[in-house]
XYZ file of C-alpha atoms in Angstrom:
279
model
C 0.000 0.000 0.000
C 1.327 3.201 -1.238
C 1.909 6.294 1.315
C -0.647 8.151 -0.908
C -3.455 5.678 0.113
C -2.121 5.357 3.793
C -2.618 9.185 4.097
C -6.005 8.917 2.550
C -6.928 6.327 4.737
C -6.261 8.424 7.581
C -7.718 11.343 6.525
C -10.825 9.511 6.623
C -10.277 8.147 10.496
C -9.732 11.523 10.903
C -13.175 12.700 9.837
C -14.572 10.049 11.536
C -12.845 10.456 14.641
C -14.390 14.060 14.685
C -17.973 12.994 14.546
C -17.261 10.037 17.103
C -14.309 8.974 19.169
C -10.989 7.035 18.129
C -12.163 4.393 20.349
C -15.386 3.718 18.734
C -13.725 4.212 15.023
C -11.278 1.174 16.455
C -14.203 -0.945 17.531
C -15.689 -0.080 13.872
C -12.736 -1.286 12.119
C -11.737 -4.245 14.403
C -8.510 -2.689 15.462
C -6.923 -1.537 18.908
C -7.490 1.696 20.013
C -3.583 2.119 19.765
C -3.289 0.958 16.173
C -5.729 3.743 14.880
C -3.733 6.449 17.550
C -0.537 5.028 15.782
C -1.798 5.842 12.331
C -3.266 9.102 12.976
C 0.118 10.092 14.507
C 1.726 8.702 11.828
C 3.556 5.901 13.508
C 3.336 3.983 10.415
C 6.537 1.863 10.190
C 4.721 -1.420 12.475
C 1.736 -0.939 10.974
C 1.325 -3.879 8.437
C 0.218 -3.366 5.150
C -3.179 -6.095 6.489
C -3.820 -3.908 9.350
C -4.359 -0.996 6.804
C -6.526 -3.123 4.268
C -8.666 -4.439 7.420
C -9.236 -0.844 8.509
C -9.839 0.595 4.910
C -12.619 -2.787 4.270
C -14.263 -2.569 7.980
C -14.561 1.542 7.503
C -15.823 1.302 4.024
C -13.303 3.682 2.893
C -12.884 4.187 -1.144
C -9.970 5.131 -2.668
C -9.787 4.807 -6.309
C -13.862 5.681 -6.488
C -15.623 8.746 -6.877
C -19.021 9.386 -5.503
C -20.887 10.716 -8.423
C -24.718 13.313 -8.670
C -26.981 10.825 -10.280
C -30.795 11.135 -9.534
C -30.751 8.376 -7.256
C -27.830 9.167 -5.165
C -29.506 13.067 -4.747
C -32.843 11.494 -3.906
C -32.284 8.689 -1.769
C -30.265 11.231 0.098
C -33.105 13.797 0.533
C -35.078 11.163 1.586
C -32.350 9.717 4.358
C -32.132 13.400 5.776
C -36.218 13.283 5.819
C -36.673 9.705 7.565
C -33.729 10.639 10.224
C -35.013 14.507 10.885
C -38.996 12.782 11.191
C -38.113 9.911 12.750
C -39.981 7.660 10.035
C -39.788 4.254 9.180
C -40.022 3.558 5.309
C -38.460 0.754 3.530
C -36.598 0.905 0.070
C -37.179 -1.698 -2.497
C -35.200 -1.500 -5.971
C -32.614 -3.742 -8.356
C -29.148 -4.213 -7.273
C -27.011 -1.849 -9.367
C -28.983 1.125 -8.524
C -26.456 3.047 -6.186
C -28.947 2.246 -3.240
C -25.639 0.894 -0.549
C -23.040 3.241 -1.905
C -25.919 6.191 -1.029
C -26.243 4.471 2.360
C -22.382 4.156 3.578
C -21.539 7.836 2.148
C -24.632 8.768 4.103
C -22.954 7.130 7.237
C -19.600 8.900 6.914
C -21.559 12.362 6.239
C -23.790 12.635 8.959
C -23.899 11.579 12.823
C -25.716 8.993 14.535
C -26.391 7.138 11.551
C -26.297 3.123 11.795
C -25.352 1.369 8.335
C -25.342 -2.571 8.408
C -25.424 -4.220 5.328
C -26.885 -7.902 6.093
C -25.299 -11.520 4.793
C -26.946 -14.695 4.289
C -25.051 -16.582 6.530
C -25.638 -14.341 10.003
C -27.374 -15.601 13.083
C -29.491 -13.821 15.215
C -26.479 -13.600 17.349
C -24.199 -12.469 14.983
C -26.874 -9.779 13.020
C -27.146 -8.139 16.680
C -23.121 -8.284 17.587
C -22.472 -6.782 13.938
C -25.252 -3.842 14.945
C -23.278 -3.391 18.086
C -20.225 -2.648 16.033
C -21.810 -0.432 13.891
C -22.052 2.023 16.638
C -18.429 1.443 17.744
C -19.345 -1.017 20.867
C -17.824 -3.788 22.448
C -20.159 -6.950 21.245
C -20.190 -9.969 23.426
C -22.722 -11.265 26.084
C -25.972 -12.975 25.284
C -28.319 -12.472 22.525
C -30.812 -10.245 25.270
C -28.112 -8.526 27.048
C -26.478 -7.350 23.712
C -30.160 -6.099 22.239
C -30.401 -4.299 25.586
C -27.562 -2.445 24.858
C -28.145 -1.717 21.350
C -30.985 0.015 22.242
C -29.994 1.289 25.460
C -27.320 3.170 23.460
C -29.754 4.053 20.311
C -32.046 6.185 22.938
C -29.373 8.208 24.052
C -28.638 9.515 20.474
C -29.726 12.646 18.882
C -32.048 11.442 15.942
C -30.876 8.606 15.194
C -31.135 6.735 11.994
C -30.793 2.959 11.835
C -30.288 1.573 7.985
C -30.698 -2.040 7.288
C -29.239 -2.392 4.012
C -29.923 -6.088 2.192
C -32.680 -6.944 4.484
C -33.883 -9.553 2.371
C -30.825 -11.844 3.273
C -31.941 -11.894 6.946
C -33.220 -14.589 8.592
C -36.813 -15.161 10.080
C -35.695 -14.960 13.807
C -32.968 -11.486 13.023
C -35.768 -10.005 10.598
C -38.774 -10.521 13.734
C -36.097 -7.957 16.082
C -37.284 -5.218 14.047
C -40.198 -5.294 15.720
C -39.359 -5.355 19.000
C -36.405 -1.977 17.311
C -39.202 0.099 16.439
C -41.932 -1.099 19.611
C -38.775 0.239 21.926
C -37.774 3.389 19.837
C -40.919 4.663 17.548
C -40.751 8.548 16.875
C -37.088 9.040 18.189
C -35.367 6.920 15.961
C -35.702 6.579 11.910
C -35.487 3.116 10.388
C -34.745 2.578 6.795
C -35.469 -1.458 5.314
C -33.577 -2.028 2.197
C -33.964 -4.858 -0.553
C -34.501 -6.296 -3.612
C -37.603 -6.423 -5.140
C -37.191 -10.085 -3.389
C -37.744 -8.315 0.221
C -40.848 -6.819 -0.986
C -42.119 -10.643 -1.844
C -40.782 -12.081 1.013
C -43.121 -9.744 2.943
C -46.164 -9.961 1.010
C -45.790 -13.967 0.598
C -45.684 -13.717 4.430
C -49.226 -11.544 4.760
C -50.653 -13.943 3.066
C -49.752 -17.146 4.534
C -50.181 -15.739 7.762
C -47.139 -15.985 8.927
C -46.555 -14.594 12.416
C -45.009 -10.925 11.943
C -45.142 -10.165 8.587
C -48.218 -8.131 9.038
C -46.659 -6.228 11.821
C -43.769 -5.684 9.836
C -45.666 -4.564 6.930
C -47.996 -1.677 9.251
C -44.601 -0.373 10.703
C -43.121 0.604 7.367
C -46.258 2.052 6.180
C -47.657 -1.029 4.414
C -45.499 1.272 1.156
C -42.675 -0.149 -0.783
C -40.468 2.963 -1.661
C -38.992 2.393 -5.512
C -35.447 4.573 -6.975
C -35.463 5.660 -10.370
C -34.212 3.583 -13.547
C -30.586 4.536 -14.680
C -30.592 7.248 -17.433
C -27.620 7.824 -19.716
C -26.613 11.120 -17.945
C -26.408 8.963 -14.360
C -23.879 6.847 -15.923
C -22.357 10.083 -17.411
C -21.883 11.401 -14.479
C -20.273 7.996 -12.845
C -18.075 8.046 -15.725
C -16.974 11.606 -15.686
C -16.952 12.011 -11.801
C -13.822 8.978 -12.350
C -11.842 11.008 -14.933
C -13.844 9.130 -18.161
C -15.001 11.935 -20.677
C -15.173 10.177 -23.712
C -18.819 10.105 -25.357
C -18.583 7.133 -27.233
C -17.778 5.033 -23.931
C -20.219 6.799 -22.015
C -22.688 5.724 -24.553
C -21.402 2.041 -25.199
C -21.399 1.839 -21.098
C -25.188 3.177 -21.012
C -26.486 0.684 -23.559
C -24.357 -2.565 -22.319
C -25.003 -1.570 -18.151
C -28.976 -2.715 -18.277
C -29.405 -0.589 -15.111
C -26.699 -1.698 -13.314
C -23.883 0.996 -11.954
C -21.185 -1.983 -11.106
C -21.500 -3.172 -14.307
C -20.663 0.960 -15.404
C -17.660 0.580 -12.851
C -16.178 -2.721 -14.311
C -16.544 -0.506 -17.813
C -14.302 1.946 -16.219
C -11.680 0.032 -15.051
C -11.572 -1.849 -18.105
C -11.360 1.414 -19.749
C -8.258 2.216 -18.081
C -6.879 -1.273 -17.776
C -6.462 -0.847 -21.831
C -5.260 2.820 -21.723
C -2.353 1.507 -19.378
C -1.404 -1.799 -21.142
């Protein structure tokens, strides 16, 4: 890792350190409180070139990527500000590809007391709840009920809070039912935003109907509405492309037409682009 991206890296524990505390920034990127002082002070020479990948992954910090304007990105953002100002619960259904996560973890670097998770298919109830512990930077261990305690001990002492559940779909039955039990405990102080594929939003209604226990409760909470993003227009992907140093009109086109809605497929474009303009 080059010194450039070292210093980057800490210029971003920096920013975060502002809005939080080094210790909590540590717990966030599964590092000692003394490894994060070291590379703030720039006590880099023990600091393996691992131990900066691990904190650059666990923070979500990019380096080679540039957040671009595109419709979705401005909305969904508008919309964050709304559901964490209100205290609303709403949840966000849409294809993968659409910028809705990269809109969610620049969200959680921007602003304070926001809580970004972004769910796997292989978590427990156990781990789903230790993983929403270290979202807010604190120690996770203990039983399943002493750990939810604290999670929302902690959420309640926040200033507007705004808890995002990003690939909610992927949870499992027994982690999905805690919502629940989230918004019984902190309705009207805390915003809560559900996130999927249009998958989640069949999950949910295939639950209504069979009667299975929660759904319905989980349905009235978010407003019984399924909030959609926009389709990708050609000036969205111009403005990926250009906001990552690609001007050229024919690739912007050729990267519209071949992307079918999808904004990773535009970022493999780019780095293919400049894969060939290095060879």
């Amino acid at each position: 890792m080059t010194t450039t991206q070292k210093q980057a890296i800490v210029n971003e524990i920096r920013l975060l350190s502002e809005k939080e505390s080094q210790s909590k920034v540590a717990k966030k990127a599964d590092v000692s409180t003394a490894t994060i002082s070291q590379m703030l002070n720039h006590n880099w020479d023990l600091i393996k070139d691992e131990m900066w990948q691990r904190v650059k992954i666990n923070l979500r910090i990019e380096l080679e990527w540039q957040t671009a304007d595109t419709t979705n990105f401005r909305e969904l953002s508008k919309l964050l500000n709304k559901v964490q100002s209100r205290g609303m619960s709403v949840c966000i259904v849409h294809n993968a590809g659409t910028g809705k996560s990269h809109t969610y973890k620049l969200y959680e670097r921007t602003y304070e007391n926001v809580i970004y998770i972004e769910c796997k298919n292989y978590w427990t109830k156990k781990s789903y709840v230790k993983q929403l512990l270290q979202a807010c930077g604190l120690d996770a261990f203990g039983t399943v009920e002493c750990m939810i305690e604290k999670f929302i001990k902690h959420v309640k002492g926040l200033v507007k809070p705004i808890i995002i559940i990003d690939q909610f779909d992927k949870l499992k039955e027994p982690s999905m039912d805690l919502f629940m039990d989230f918004y019984n405990d902190l309705d009207k102080h805390c915003g809560f935003v559900l996130s999927g594929v249009p998958a989640l939003k069949k999950r949910i209604e295939r639950g209504c109907q069979n009667e299975k226990i929660g759904y319905d409760e989980l349905k009235s909470r978010i407003g019984k509405k399924y909030i959609p993003l926009y389709p990708i227009k050609e000036k969205d992907v111009q403005a990926v492309c250009e906001a990552n140093g690609v001007n050229d009109e024919q690739f912007i086109n050729e990267a519209f037409n071949t992307c079918e809605g999808d904004l990773r497929r535009v970022r493999r474009s780019i780095d293919q682009y400049f894969l060939m303009q290095n060879a």
